[in-house]
Amino acid sequence: MDPHNRSVLKQISDDELKHYDFWKKYTRQDAKPNKLSIWKYYLISRIFGITFGIKLMEKVEGKVQAIYEEISKYVPAAIDIEKDEKEHKRKLIDLIDETDLDMLFYGSGFE
């Protein structure tokens, strides 16, 4: 994987851990990662390509963003998480654009 893409995905992952810690304080419950979901995105990205996998992730980020917007009416601090989700969506879209351009130029023999 491209180092830049890896860095962006790592940053999103770190933010998601912060979100988890935030919600853990409210719920006082420890949630386990959904290993099936993790494997699903991994396999989809390996089989169909990173662009397809990122598009699926971007779609989920959009849904999560709407949920946070609603929750922020009751938990005002959730608005910061919603802003993070918007930023994640933007970064994922940027990765898609960048990946598509890389494939156009480097995957087509234009090297």
PDB file of C-alpha atoms in Angstrom:
ATOM      1  CA  MET A   1       0.000   0.000   0.000  1.00  0.00           C
ATOM      2  CA  ASP A   2       1.149   3.513  -0.761  1.00  0.00           C
ATOM      3  CA  PRO A   3       2.766   5.123   2.341  1.00  0.00           C
ATOM      4  CA  HIS A   4       0.548   8.214   2.048  1.00  0.00           C
ATOM      5  CA  ASN A   5      -2.637   6.112   1.885  1.00  0.00           C
ATOM      6  CA  ARG A   6      -1.413   4.030   4.824  1.00  0.00           C
ATOM      7  CA  SER A   7      -0.794   7.227   6.818  1.00  0.00           C
ATOM      8  CA  VAL A   8      -4.261   8.610   6.083  1.00  0.00           C
ATOM      9  CA  LEU A   9      -5.956   5.344   7.024  1.00  0.00           C
ATOM     10  CA  LYS A  10      -3.837   5.133  10.198  1.00  0.00           C
ATOM     11  CA  GLN A  11      -4.891   8.654  11.184  1.00  0.00           C
ATOM     12  CA  ILE A  12      -8.550   7.785  10.639  1.00  0.00           C
ATOM     13  CA  SER A  13      -8.044   4.636  12.708  1.00  0.00           C
ATOM     14  CA  ASP A  14      -6.476   6.659  15.542  1.00  0.00           C
ATOM     15  CA  ASP A  15      -9.398   9.102  15.467  1.00  0.00           C
ATOM     16  CA  GLU A  16     -11.870   6.234  15.615  1.00  0.00           C
ATOM     17  CA  LEU A  17     -10.106   4.923  18.734  1.00  0.00           C
ATOM     18  CA  LYS A  18     -10.515   8.368  20.320  1.00  0.00           C
ATOM     19  CA  HIS A  19     -14.213   8.277  19.427  1.00  0.00           C
ATOM     20  CA  TYR A  20     -14.467   4.846  21.009  1.00  0.00           C
ATOM     21  CA  ASP A  21     -12.844   6.135  24.213  1.00  0.00           C
ATOM     22  CA  PHE A  22     -15.228   9.110  24.239  1.00  0.00           C
ATOM     23  CA  TRP A  23     -18.318   6.916  23.961  1.00  0.00           C
ATOM     24  CA  LYS A  24     -16.968   4.385  26.447  1.00  0.00           C
ATOM     25  CA  LYS A  25     -17.048   7.122  29.106  1.00  0.00           C
ATOM     26  CA  TYR A  26     -20.744   7.716  28.351  1.00  0.00           C
ATOM     27  CA  THR A  27     -21.858   4.109  28.074  1.00  0.00           C
ATOM     28  CA  ARG A  28     -19.449   2.616  30.625  1.00  0.00           C
ATOM     29  CA  GLN A  29     -19.250  -0.418  28.366  1.00  0.00           C
ATOM     30  CA  ASP A  30     -16.368  -1.954  26.510  1.00  0.00           C
ATOM     31  CA  ALA A  31     -17.154  -2.833  22.892  1.00  0.00           C
ATOM     32  CA  LYS A  32     -15.138  -5.361  20.957  1.00  0.00           C
ATOM     33  CA  PRO A  33     -14.108  -4.765  17.340  1.00  0.00           C
ATOM     34  CA  ASN A  34     -16.253  -6.506  14.765  1.00  0.00           C
ATOM     35  CA  LYS A  35     -13.661  -8.887  13.348  1.00  0.00           C
ATOM     36  CA  LEU A  36     -16.015 -10.036  10.609  1.00  0.00           C
ATOM     37  CA  SER A  37     -16.438  -6.444   9.422  1.00  0.00           C
ATOM     38  CA  ILE A  38     -12.678  -5.870   9.499  1.00  0.00           C
ATOM     39  CA  TRP A  39     -12.058  -8.978   7.407  1.00  0.00           C
ATOM     40  CA  LYS A  40     -14.874  -8.011   5.054  1.00  0.00           C
ATOM     41  CA  TYR A  41     -13.272  -4.652   4.212  1.00  0.00           C
ATOM     42  CA  TYR A  42      -9.838  -6.223   3.979  1.00  0.00           C
ATOM     43  CA  LEU A  43     -10.976  -8.947   1.580  1.00  0.00           C
ATOM     44  CA  ILE A  44     -13.094  -6.575  -0.503  1.00  0.00           C
ATOM     45  CA  SER A  45     -10.114  -4.247  -0.891  1.00  0.00           C
ATOM     46  CA  ARG A  46      -7.803  -7.125  -1.814  1.00  0.00           C
ATOM     47  CA  ILE A  47     -10.239  -8.701  -4.293  1.00  0.00           C
ATOM     48  CA  PHE A  48     -11.873  -5.652  -5.886  1.00  0.00           C
ATOM     49  CA  GLY A  49      -9.158  -3.085  -5.273  1.00  0.00           C
ATOM     50  CA  ILE A  50      -8.495  -0.334  -2.795  1.00  0.00           C
ATOM     51  CA  THR A  51     -10.726   2.166  -4.619  1.00  0.00           C
ATOM     52  CA  PHE A  52     -13.756  -0.074  -4.228  1.00  0.00           C
ATOM     53  CA  GLY A  53     -12.940  -0.733  -0.560  1.00  0.00           C
ATOM     54  CA  ILE A  54     -12.495   2.974   0.145  1.00  0.00           C
ATOM     55  CA  LYS A  55     -15.786   3.804  -1.583  1.00  0.00           C
ATOM     56  CA  LEU A  56     -17.552   1.394   0.769  1.00  0.00           C
ATOM     57  CA  MET A  57     -15.804   2.954   3.770  1.00  0.00           C
ATOM     58  CA  GLU A  58     -16.750   6.432   2.558  1.00  0.00           C
ATOM     59  CA  LYS A  59     -20.397   5.371   2.328  1.00  0.00           C
ATOM     60  CA  VAL A  60     -20.337   4.185   5.951  1.00  0.00           C
ATOM     61  CA  GLU A  61     -18.669   7.438   7.066  1.00  0.00           C
ATOM     62  CA  GLY A  62     -21.580   9.352   5.499  1.00  0.00           C
ATOM     63  CA  LYS A  63     -24.115   7.343   7.499  1.00  0.00           C
ATOM     64  CA  VAL A  64     -22.129   7.730  10.710  1.00  0.00           C
ATOM     65  CA  GLN A  65     -21.908  11.470  10.146  1.00  0.00           C
ATOM     66  CA  ALA A  66     -25.723  11.730  10.029  1.00  0.00           C
ATOM     67  CA  ILE A  67     -26.038   9.698  13.237  1.00  0.00           C
ATOM     68  CA  TYR A  68     -23.583  11.963  15.066  1.00  0.00           C
ATOM     69  CA  GLU A  69     -25.458  15.025  13.897  1.00  0.00           C
ATOM     70  CA  GLU A  70     -28.629  13.654  15.505  1.00  0.00           C
ATOM     71  CA  ILE A  71     -26.867  12.512  18.695  1.00  0.00           C
ATOM     72  CA  SER A  72     -25.226  15.919  19.136  1.00  0.00           C
ATOM     73  CA  LYS A  73     -28.675  17.303  20.028  1.00  0.00           C
ATOM     74  CA  TYR A  74     -28.426  15.265  23.235  1.00  0.00           C
ATOM     75  CA  VAL A  75     -24.653  15.048  23.689  1.00  0.00           C
ATOM     76  CA  PRO A  76     -23.246  18.394  22.513  1.00  0.00           C
ATOM     77  CA  ALA A  77     -19.632  17.148  22.588  1.00  0.00           C
ATOM     78  CA  ALA A  78     -20.560  14.686  19.824  1.00  0.00           C
ATOM     79  CA  ILE A  79     -20.438  17.592  17.364  1.00  0.00           C
ATOM     80  CA  ASP A  80     -16.629  17.358  17.458  1.00  0.00           C
ATOM     81  CA  ILE A  81     -16.832  13.698  16.494  1.00  0.00           C
ATOM     82  CA  GLU A  82     -19.240  14.580  13.704  1.00  0.00           C
ATOM     83  CA  LYS A  83     -16.665  17.077  12.404  1.00  0.00           C
ATOM     84  CA  ASP A  84     -14.051  14.313  12.483  1.00  0.00           C
ATOM     85  CA  GLU A  85     -16.386  12.069  10.491  1.00  0.00           C
ATOM     86  CA  LYS A  86     -16.812  14.785   7.856  1.00  0.00           C
ATOM     87  CA  GLU A  87     -13.040  15.058   7.653  1.00  0.00           C
ATOM     88  CA  HIS A  88     -12.699  11.278   7.366  1.00  0.00           C
ATOM     89  CA  LYS A  89     -15.181  11.258   4.502  1.00  0.00           C
ATOM     90  CA  ARG A  90     -13.242  14.015   2.725  1.00  0.00           C
ATOM     91  CA  LYS A  91      -9.944  12.190   3.204  1.00  0.00           C
ATOM     92  CA  LEU A  92     -11.401   8.949   1.888  1.00  0.00           C
ATOM     93  CA  ILE A  93     -12.747  10.755  -1.172  1.00  0.00           C
ATOM     94  CA  ASP A  94      -9.300  12.297  -1.708  1.00  0.00           C
ATOM     95  CA  LEU A  95      -7.763   8.818  -1.494  1.00  0.00           C
ATOM     96  CA  ILE A  96     -10.181   7.561  -4.129  1.00  0.00           C
ATOM     97  CA  ASP A  97      -9.319  10.429  -6.462  1.00  0.00           C
ATOM     98  CA  GLU A  98      -5.613   9.895  -5.875  1.00  0.00           C
ATOM     99  CA  THR A  99      -5.880   6.127  -6.333  1.00  0.00           C
ATOM    100  CA  ASP A 100      -7.839   6.557  -9.566  1.00  0.00           C
ATOM    101  CA  LEU A 101      -5.205   8.946 -10.899  1.00  0.00           C
ATOM    102  CA  ASP A 102      -2.397   6.569  -9.939  1.00  0.00           C
ATOM    103  CA  MET A 103      -4.121   3.747 -11.772  1.00  0.00           C
ATOM    104  CA  LEU A 104      -4.675   5.949 -14.817  1.00  0.00           C
ATOM    105  CA  PHE A 105      -1.044   6.977 -15.112  1.00  0.00           C
ATOM    106  CA  TYR A 106       0.902   4.114 -13.583  1.00  0.00           C
ATOM    107  CA  GLY A 107      -1.423   1.199 -14.184  1.00  0.00           C
ATOM    108  CA  SER A 108      -1.802   1.955 -17.865  1.00  0.00           C
ATOM    109  CA  GLY A 109       1.845   1.897 -18.895  1.00  0.00           C
ATOM    110  CA  PHE A 110       2.421   5.672 -18.846  1.00  0.00           C
ATOM    111  CA  GLU A 111       5.424   5.315 -16.539  1.00  0.00           C
TER     112      GLU A 111
END
